[in-house]
Coordinates of C-alpha atoms in Angstrom, one line a residue:
M16 CA -0.8 2.3 10.0
R17 CA -2.3 4.8 12.3
T18 CA -2.4 8.4 11.0
R19 CA 0.8 10.1 12.0
Q20 CA 2.3 13.4 10.9
D21 CA 5.6 11.6 10.1
A22 CA 4.4 8.4 8.4
I23 CA 6.3 7.9 5.1
Y24 CA 5.0 5.9 2.2
V25 CA 7.9 4.4 0.2
D26 CA 7.4 3.9 -3.5
T27 CA 8.8 0.9 -5.4
S28 CA 11.4 3.2 -7.1
V29 CA 13.2 3.6 -3.7
W30 CA 13.2 -0.1 -2.9
C31 CA 14.5 -0.9 -6.4
A32 CA 17.3 1.7 -6.1
Y33 CA 18.3 0.1 -2.9
C34 CA 18.3 -3.5 -4.3
F35 CA 19.6 -2.9 -7.9
K36 CA 22.6 -0.8 -9.0
Q37 CA 21.1 2.4 -10.3
A38 CA 22.0 6.1 -10.5
E39 CA 19.9 6.8 -7.4
S40 CA 21.2 3.8 -5.4
A41 CA 23.6 5.7 -3.2
A42 CA 20.9 8.2 -2.1
A43 CA 18.4 5.4 -1.4
I44 CA 20.9 3.3 0.6
Q45 CA 22.0 6.3 2.6
W46 CA 18.4 7.4 3.3
L47 CA 17.1 4.0 4.3
A48 CA 20.1 3.5 6.6
S49 CA 19.3 6.8 8.4
V50 CA 15.5 6.7 8.6
D51 CA 13.4 5.1 11.4
M52 CA 12.0 2.0 9.6
A53 CA 8.9 2.1 11.9
R54 CA 7.9 5.3 10.1
L55 CA 7.8 3.6 6.7
G56 CA 4.8 2.2 5.0
A57 CA 4.8 -0.1 2.0
S58 CA 1.7 -1.6 0.3
W59 CA 1.3 -5.2 -0.8
W60 CA 1.2 -3.8 -4.3
I61 CA 4.9 -3.2 -4.0
E62 CA 5.5 -7.0 -4.1
T63 CA 4.1 -7.1 -7.7
E64 CA 6.0 -4.0 -8.9
F65 CA 9.3 -5.2 -7.4
A66 CA 8.9 -8.6 -9.0
S67 CA 8.2 -7.0 -12.3
A68 CA 11.3 -4.8 -12.0
L69 CA 13.4 -7.8 -11.0
G70 CA 12.1 -9.7 -14.1
I71 CA 13.0 -6.7 -16.3
Q72 CA 16.5 -6.7 -14.9
L73 CA 16.9 -10.4 -15.5
R74 CA 15.5 -10.4 -19.0
G75 CA 17.7 -7.4 -19.9
Q76 CA 20.7 -9.2 -18.5
R77 CA 21.5 -6.4 -16.1
L78 CA 21.3 -9.0 -13.3
N79 CA 22.3 -12.6 -13.3
V80 CA 20.3 -15.2 -11.3
A81 CA 22.5 -15.0 -8.2
Q82 CA 22.3 -11.2 -8.2
A83 CA 18.5 -11.4 -8.6
R84 CA 18.3 -13.8 -5.6
A85 CA 20.4 -11.4 -3.5
A86 CA 18.2 -8.5 -4.6
R87 CA 15.0 -10.4 -3.7
A88 CA 16.5 -11.3 -0.3
A89 CA 17.4 -7.7 0.4
F90 CA 13.9 -6.6 -0.6
A91 CA 12.3 -9.3 1.7
Q92 CA 14.5 -8.1 4.6
L93 CA 13.4 -4.5 4.1
M94 CA 9.8 -5.5 3.8
D95 CA 10.1 -7.3 7.2
M96 CA 11.1 -3.9 8.8
A97 CA 8.5 -1.7 7.1
R98 CA 4.8 -1.6 7.9
R99 CA 2.8 -3.5 5.3
L100 CA -0.3 -1.6 4.2
N101 CA -3.3 -3.5 2.8
V102 CA -5.0 -2.7 -0.4
V103 CA -8.8 -2.5 -0.7
E104 CA -11.4 -1.9 -3.4
Q105 CA -11.7 1.8 -2.6
D106 CA -7.9 2.3 -3.3
F107 CA -8.5 1.1 -6.9
L108 CA -11.5 3.3 -7.3
Q109 CA -9.6 6.4 -6.0
A110 CA -6.6 5.6 -8.2
A111 CA -8.9 5.3 -11.3
E112 CA -10.4 8.7 -10.5
W113 CA -7.0 10.3 -10.3
C114 CA -5.8 8.6 -13.5
A115 CA -8.8 10.0 -15.4
T116 CA -8.0 13.6 -14.4
P117 CA -7.5 15.7 -17.5
G118 CA -3.9 16.9 -17.9
G119 CA -2.5 14.6 -15.3
K120 CA 0.5 12.4 -15.8
L121 CA -0.2 9.9 -13.1
R122 CA 0.0 6.2 -14.2
G123 CA -2.2 3.5 -12.7
G124 CA 0.3 1.9 -10.4
D125 CA 1.5 5.2 -9.0
A126 CA -2.1 6.3 -8.5
L127 CA -2.7 3.1 -6.6
H128 CA 0.3 3.8 -4.4
L129 CA -1.0 7.3 -3.6
A130 CA -4.5 6.1 -2.9
I131 CA -3.2 3.5 -0.4
A132 CA -0.9 6.0 1.2
Q133 CA -3.6 8.5 1.6
R134 CA -6.1 6.0 3.1
H135 CA -3.5 4.8 5.6
G136 CA -2.7 8.4 6.7
C137 CA 0.8 8.7 5.3
T138 CA 1.8 12.3 5.2
H139 CA 5.1 12.0 3.3
L140 CA 6.2 10.2 0.1
A141 CA 9.6 8.8 -0.7
S142 CA 9.8 8.3 -4.4
L143 CA 12.3 8.8 -7.2
D144 CA 9.6 9.3 -9.8
K145 CA 9.1 13.0 -10.6
D146 CA 5.5 12.6 -11.9
M147 CA 4.5 10.7 -8.8
Q148 CA 6.1 13.3 -6.6
A149 CA 4.1 16.1 -8.4
A150 CA 0.9 14.1 -7.9
A151 CA 1.7 13.5 -4.2
Q152 CA 2.2 17.2 -3.7
Q153 CA -1.2 17.9 -5.3
Q154 CA -2.6 15.6 -2.6
R155 CA -0.8 17.7 0.0
M156 CA 1.8 15.0 0.8
K157 CA 5.3 16.2 1.7
L158 CA 8.2 14.7 -0.2
V159 CA 11.4 13.1 1.1
E160 CA 14.3 15.3 0.0
W161 CA 17.0 13.4 -1.9
T162 CA 20.5 14.9 -1.7

């Protein structure tokens, strides 16, 4: 992804809200329906996080197998429309540095998302995670507003 002032990195929480029935689903669905998908970036790390969330939904019996298949298909369709961002060694090292910051609340996976987004020149973050939003703002990223 080239550096653009309007490039948006989309966190797994948004993709999950779109694909699973959650409190934030309506906002995620409305936003994704209105945004230019060419502006969106999603790292390959999202594949692992989404699969983990899907497994949790299945094991917790919040989704049955057919619903999980439908969610997976919806996710794959979205990923076909978003720009896929590669992950490199430096992303892991940057994420580790941010995670070790005293007083921070950033978890490893979220730090990795932010490191990838920053390296790819994303200037905005779409996330439903308050701690990740706060960390993104510390990195001077703008947040997508959820209504």
